[in-house]
Amino acid sequence: MIIDGKKIAKDLRKNLKNEIENLKNNIKPYLVVILIGDNTASKIYVKNKEKSASEVGIKSKVIKFEVNINEKDLINKIEDLNSDTSVHGILVQLPLPKHIDERKIISKINPLKDVDGFHPVNVGNLSSGNDAMIPCTPLGCYLLLKDTIQNLSGKNVVIIGRSNINGKPMAQLLLKENCTVTVAHSKTKNIEKICQHADIIVVAVGKPKMINKDWVNKNSVVIDVGINRIEEKGFKKIVGDADFENIKNEVSAITPVPGGVGPMTIACLLKNTLKAYKNQVK
Ligand code: GUN
């Protein structure tokens, strides 16, 4: 089975749109995105975020800064947005230029407005099992899994990649569902062997087609977070961290790339913006 992230994301956006239309006041959810410098991928992501926000009735604005902005000016801007009660969500697009301390910047965002779920308060709340803003990509993966498997309790999951953006919050979400979670990474020995016995594999490492037939079994569900731009037989294309064509008939279910996790990530940003709104507008 192919897990249709495009369709599941579309349904999620439809529900969000409905809920936003039926809000009992005239205040619209409002998301502000801060984009620094000239990174092509970041510019594309931000454009997509703006477009999807407007489609569900979320107001959004992109604030652009030159690559040489100093840290203090950026922090001042974040503090202005924190105290502006018309703004419900703040997202600082990563990566940041090298002279800016990413951790410091993230820690300045009001946790209630932290639609990325990267602030230490949200990270702590997620791992304590409290209500939290949850990072968009793992939240999207989680919703795809719930759609595919429903009862996750007792499943053996291998998460490959231990980033703050995906691997670590993914582990927390699945522990909460009573999964048995293994987090593998670049220093893990025999990853392939560990994966062979997994019910679920979530992979986010940025290695094109790394997961092949030898890593999976007939019952595996593979969630592929990878987005790798490669050239094949003279054509440029985007592939995941799993070799989709090679294993799609060898596993129980798999997400395609593109059309799997990607659309869910943006839909979850919209979901988080509405959640942030509800936490602030009483
Ligand atoms: N850059 C790549 N992914 C992300 C993300 O999820 N959030 C932010 N803020 N920047 C990113």
Short mmCIF file of C-alpha atoms and ligand atoms in Angstrom, two decimals:
data_model
loop_
_atom_site.label_atom_id
_atom_site.label_comp_id
_atom_site.label_asym_id
_atom_site.label_seq_id
_atom_site.Cartn_x
_atom_site.Cartn_y
_atom_site.Cartn_z
CA MET A 1 0.00 0.00 0.00
CA ILE A 2 1.15 3.49 -0.87
CA ILE A 3 0.43 6.01 1.89
CA ASP A 4 -1.14 8.99 0.14
CA GLY A 5 0.26 11.95 2.06
CA LYS A 6 -1.12 14.37 -0.51
CA LYS A 7 -4.68 13.17 0.08
CA ILE A 8 -4.36 12.95 3.88
CA ALA A 9 -2.86 16.48 3.98
CA LYS A 10 -5.67 17.76 1.76
CA ASP A 11 -8.29 16.32 4.14
CA LEU A 12 -6.48 17.86 7.11
CA ARG A 13 -6.40 21.28 5.39
CA LYS A 14 -10.10 20.97 4.58
CA ASN A 15 -10.90 20.31 8.24
CA LEU A 16 -8.74 23.24 9.32
CA LYS A 17 -10.41 25.52 6.81
CA ASN A 18 -13.81 24.48 8.11
CA GLU A 19 -12.82 25.06 11.71
CA ILE A 20 -11.34 28.49 10.89
CA GLU A 21 -14.48 29.52 9.00
CA ASN A 22 -16.55 28.63 12.03
CA LEU A 23 -14.47 30.54 14.60
CA LYS A 24 -16.84 32.47 16.80
CA ASN A 25 -15.12 35.84 16.53
CA ASN A 26 -13.75 38.05 13.80
CA ILE A 27 -10.11 37.48 14.62
CA LYS A 28 -8.20 35.44 12.05
CA PRO A 29 -5.25 33.21 13.01
CA TYR A 30 -2.09 35.09 12.04
CA LEU A 31 1.30 33.51 11.27
CA VAL A 32 4.50 35.52 10.82
CA VAL A 33 7.47 33.87 9.10
CA ILE A 34 10.96 35.34 9.39
CA LEU A 35 13.18 34.59 6.42
CA ILE A 36 16.85 35.54 6.53
CA GLY A 37 19.14 35.67 3.52
CA ASP A 38 18.88 34.02 0.19
CA ASN A 39 18.72 30.23 0.63
CA THR A 40 16.81 28.90 -2.40
CA ALA A 41 15.22 25.96 -0.60
CA SER A 42 14.12 28.20 2.28
CA LYS A 43 12.53 30.66 -0.14
CA ILE A 44 10.54 27.84 -1.78
CA TYR A 45 9.40 26.44 1.58
CA VAL A 46 8.31 29.88 2.75
CA LYS A 47 6.35 30.55 -0.46
CA ASN A 48 4.51 27.24 -0.01
CA LYS A 49 3.76 28.05 3.62
CA GLU A 50 2.23 31.42 2.63
CA LYS A 51 0.12 29.88 -0.11
CA SER A 52 -1.24 27.05 2.05
CA ALA A 53 -1.96 29.42 4.93
CA SER A 54 -4.08 31.68 2.77
CA GLU A 55 -6.00 28.69 1.35
CA VAL A 56 -7.27 27.69 4.80
CA GLY A 57 -7.98 31.24 5.97
CA ILE A 58 -4.83 31.87 8.00
CA LYS A 59 -3.39 35.37 7.60
CA SER A 60 0.35 35.31 7.08
CA LYS A 61 3.24 37.66 6.54
CA VAL A 62 6.87 37.04 5.62
CA ILE A 63 9.45 39.37 7.15
CA LYS A 64 12.68 39.28 5.15
CA PHE A 65 16.10 40.23 6.44
CA GLU A 66 19.44 40.53 4.71
CA VAL A 67 21.92 37.74 5.42
CA ASN A 68 24.11 40.13 7.44
CA ILE A 69 21.41 41.10 9.97
CA ASN A 70 22.82 41.20 13.50
CA GLU A 71 21.52 39.00 16.26
CA LYS A 72 20.26 41.88 18.39
CA ASP A 73 18.05 43.28 15.60
CA LEU A 74 16.59 39.84 15.00
CA ILE A 75 15.87 39.37 18.71
CA ASN A 76 14.23 42.81 18.86
CA LYS A 77 11.94 41.81 16.00
CA ILE A 78 11.00 38.56 17.72
CA GLU A 79 10.26 40.44 20.94
CA ASP A 80 8.00 42.88 19.06
CA LEU A 81 6.11 39.94 17.57
CA ASN A 82 5.87 38.26 20.99
CA SER A 83 4.11 41.30 22.42
CA ASP A 84 1.88 41.89 19.38
CA THR A 85 -1.40 40.22 20.40
CA SER A 86 -2.60 40.08 16.78
CA VAL A 87 0.23 37.61 15.98
CA HIS A 88 -0.48 34.00 17.04
CA GLY A 89 2.37 32.10 15.39
CA ILE A 90 6.04 32.94 14.80
CA LEU A 91 8.31 30.80 12.61
CA VAL A 92 11.97 31.56 12.02
CA GLN A 93 12.96 29.68 8.87
CA LEU A 94 16.11 27.58 9.36
CA PRO A 95 19.00 27.31 8.67
CA LEU A 96 20.21 30.68 9.96
CA PRO A 97 23.42 32.39 8.82
CA LYS A 98 26.50 31.14 10.68
CA HIS A 99 26.98 34.30 12.78
CA ILE A 100 23.57 33.87 14.40
CA ASP A 101 23.08 31.47 17.31
CA GLU A 102 20.11 29.30 16.37
CA ARG A 103 19.43 28.06 19.92
CA LYS A 104 19.45 31.57 21.31
CA ILE A 105 17.02 32.82 18.64
CA ILE A 106 14.61 29.92 19.13
CA SER A 107 14.65 30.45 22.89
CA LYS A 108 13.44 34.06 22.39
CA ILE A 109 10.16 33.04 20.75
CA ASN A 110 7.19 33.00 23.11
CA PRO A 111 6.52 29.23 23.53
CA LEU A 112 2.79 29.83 22.96
CA LYS A 113 3.61 31.28 19.51
CA ASP A 114 6.27 28.67 18.68
CA VAL A 115 4.49 26.90 15.80
CA ASP A 116 7.66 24.89 15.05
CA GLY A 117 7.69 23.38 18.54
CA PHE A 118 11.44 24.00 18.81
CA HIS A 119 11.46 26.10 22.01
CA PRO A 120 12.92 24.23 25.02
CA VAL A 121 9.61 24.64 26.89
CA ASN A 122 7.76 22.82 24.12
CA VAL A 123 10.50 20.19 23.79
CA GLY A 124 10.26 19.58 27.56
CA ASN A 125 6.47 19.47 27.58
CA LEU A 126 6.41 16.95 24.73
CA SER A 127 8.88 14.65 26.48
CA SER A 128 6.99 14.95 29.77
CA GLY A 129 3.77 13.96 28.03
CA ASN A 130 2.21 17.41 28.62
CA ASP A 131 0.32 19.39 26.02
CA ALA A 132 2.91 20.99 23.70
CA MET A 133 3.46 22.52 20.30
CA ILE A 134 4.81 19.55 18.33
CA PRO A 135 7.34 19.96 15.46
CA CYS A 136 5.53 19.80 12.11
CA THR A 137 7.44 17.02 10.35
CA PRO A 138 7.21 14.38 13.10
CA LEU A 139 3.61 15.41 13.76
CA GLY A 140 2.91 14.80 10.05
CA CYS A 141 4.64 11.40 10.18
CA TYR A 142 2.65 10.51 13.27
CA LEU A 143 -0.66 11.40 11.60
CA LEU A 144 0.28 9.28 8.56
CA LEU A 145 1.04 6.34 10.87
CA LYS A 146 -2.24 6.77 12.76
CA ASP A 147 -4.07 6.80 9.44
CA THR A 148 -2.31 3.62 8.33
CA ILE A 149 -2.10 1.53 11.52
CA GLN A 150 -4.47 3.13 14.10
CA ASN A 151 -3.33 1.11 17.13
CA LEU A 152 0.39 1.76 17.50
CA SER A 153 0.66 0.20 20.96
CA GLY A 154 3.49 -2.33 21.25
CA LYS A 155 4.87 -1.73 17.74
CA ASN A 156 8.62 -1.93 17.26
CA VAL A 157 9.75 1.30 15.67
CA VAL A 158 13.19 2.18 14.35
CA ILE A 159 13.76 5.90 13.84
CA ILE A 160 16.85 6.63 11.78
CA GLY A 161 18.23 10.11 12.47
CA ARG A 162 18.36 11.88 15.84
CA SER A 163 17.76 15.52 14.90
CA ASN A 164 15.87 17.97 17.10
CA ILE A 165 13.59 18.71 14.13
CA ASN A 166 12.53 15.12 13.50
CA GLY A 167 14.13 12.08 15.15
CA LYS A 168 13.97 13.12 18.79
CA PRO A 169 10.40 14.50 18.80
CA MET A 170 9.28 11.50 16.71
CA ALA A 171 10.63 9.19 19.41
CA GLN A 172 8.69 11.08 22.09
CA LEU A 173 5.44 10.98 20.11
CA LEU A 174 5.71 7.24 19.54
CA LEU A 175 6.71 6.47 23.14
CA LYS A 176 3.50 8.23 24.14
CA GLU A 177 1.66 5.73 21.91
CA ASN A 178 3.35 2.85 23.75
CA CYS A 179 5.64 1.91 20.90
CA THR A 180 9.04 0.34 21.58
CA VAL A 181 11.37 2.90 20.07
CA THR A 182 14.93 2.50 18.83
CA VAL A 183 16.69 5.65 17.66
CA ALA A 184 19.48 4.79 15.22
CA HIS A 185 21.99 7.29 13.84
CA SER A 186 25.26 7.66 11.98
CA LYS A 187 27.24 5.87 14.71
CA THR A 188 24.81 2.95 15.10
CA LYS A 189 26.24 -0.46 14.23
CA ASN A 190 24.29 -2.88 12.02
CA ILE A 191 21.41 -0.48 11.27
CA GLU A 192 20.27 -2.69 8.44
CA LYS A 193 19.88 -5.67 10.80
CA ILE A 194 18.03 -3.60 13.39
CA CYS A 195 15.59 -2.42 10.72
CA GLN A 196 14.84 -5.92 9.42
CA HIS A 197 12.76 -6.69 12.51
CA ALA A 198 10.98 -3.34 12.80
CA ASP A 199 7.22 -2.96 12.35
CA ILE A 200 7.77 0.70 11.49
CA ILE A 201 10.79 2.52 10.08
CA VAL A 202 10.91 6.34 10.10
CA VAL A 203 13.94 7.56 8.18
CA ALA A 204 15.36 11.10 7.95
CA VAL A 205 19.03 11.06 7.09
CA GLY A 206 19.39 12.64 3.63
CA LYS A 207 20.92 9.58 1.94
CA PRO A 208 19.21 8.87 -1.40
CA LYS A 209 17.66 5.36 -1.62
CA MET A 210 19.57 4.07 1.41
CA ILE A 211 16.81 1.68 2.49
CA ASN A 212 16.51 -1.23 0.10
CA LYS A 213 14.94 -4.71 0.13
CA ASP A 214 17.50 -6.01 2.60
CA TRP A 215 16.35 -3.58 5.31
CA VAL A 216 12.63 -4.44 5.36
CA ASN A 217 10.13 -7.25 5.81
CA LYS A 218 6.66 -7.94 4.41
CA ASN A 219 5.00 -6.23 7.38
CA SER A 220 7.17 -3.10 7.47
CA VAL A 221 5.60 0.34 7.32
CA VAL A 222 8.15 2.84 5.99
CA ILE A 223 7.81 6.59 6.58
CA ASP A 224 10.34 8.40 4.41
CA VAL A 225 11.23 11.95 5.48
CA GLY A 226 14.14 12.29 3.04
CA ILE A 227 14.07 14.87 0.25
CA ASN A 228 17.14 14.32 -1.94
CA ARG A 229 17.71 16.05 -5.26
CA ILE A 230 19.62 13.69 -7.56
CA GLU A 231 20.39 13.28 -11.24
CA GLU A 232 19.53 9.94 -12.84
CA LYS A 233 20.02 9.03 -16.49
CA GLY A 234 20.42 12.73 -17.26
CA PHE A 235 17.21 13.74 -15.45
CA LYS A 236 17.00 15.71 -12.23
CA LYS A 237 14.61 14.17 -9.74
CA ILE A 238 13.67 14.11 -6.07
CA VAL A 239 13.97 10.83 -4.17
CA GLY A 240 13.64 9.81 -0.54
CA ASP A 241 15.97 7.95 1.82
CA ALA A 242 14.20 4.72 0.82
CA ASP A 243 14.44 3.14 -2.62
CA PHE A 244 10.71 3.45 -3.26
CA GLU A 245 10.55 1.56 -6.58
CA ASN A 246 12.71 -1.25 -5.22
CA ILE A 247 10.73 -1.89 -2.02
CA LYS A 248 7.15 -0.71 -2.56
CA ASN A 249 6.01 -4.28 -3.27
CA GLU A 250 8.12 -5.77 -0.48
CA VAL A 251 6.55 -3.89 2.44
CA SER A 252 3.11 -3.46 3.99
CA ALA A 253 3.01 0.32 3.40
CA ILE A 254 5.33 3.13 2.36
CA THR A 255 5.21 6.89 1.78
CA PRO A 256 6.29 8.11 -1.67
CA VAL A 257 8.69 11.04 -2.20
CA PRO A 258 7.36 13.47 -3.25
CA GLY A 259 3.73 13.18 -2.07
CA GLY A 260 4.23 11.53 1.32
CA VAL A 261 5.55 13.37 4.35
CA GLY A 262 6.17 16.70 2.56
CA PRO A 263 2.55 17.84 2.19
CA MET A 264 1.84 16.76 5.79
CA THR A 265 4.59 19.00 7.18
CA ILE A 266 2.98 22.15 5.81
CA ALA A 267 -0.52 21.05 6.77
CA CYS A 268 0.76 20.49 10.33
CA LEU A 269 2.21 23.99 10.41
CA LEU A 270 -1.31 25.26 9.71
CA LYS A 271 -2.68 22.91 12.38
CA ASN A 272 -0.13 24.28 14.87
CA THR A 273 -1.00 27.87 13.96
CA LEU A 274 -4.65 27.20 14.73
CA LYS A 275 -3.65 25.49 17.99
CA ALA A 276 -1.48 28.49 18.95
CA TYR A 277 -4.42 30.77 18.15
CA LYS A 278 -6.77 28.76 20.35
CA ASN A 279 -4.27 28.83 23.21
CA GLN A 280 -4.07 32.63 23.00
CA VAL A 281 -7.50 33.85 21.91
CA LYS A 282 -9.95 32.91 24.64
N1 GUN B 1 13.93 24.42 7.66
C1 GUN B 1 13.73 23.14 7.27
N2 GUN B 1 12.73 22.57 7.97
C2 GUN B 1 12.27 23.52 8.82
C3 GUN B 1 11.22 23.55 9.78
O1 GUN B 1 10.51 22.57 10.03
N3 GUN B 1 11.05 24.72 10.45
C4 GUN B 1 11.84 25.79 10.23
N4 GUN B 1 11.61 26.90 10.95
N5 GUN B 1 12.81 25.80 9.33
C5 GUN B 1 13.02 24.68 8.63
#
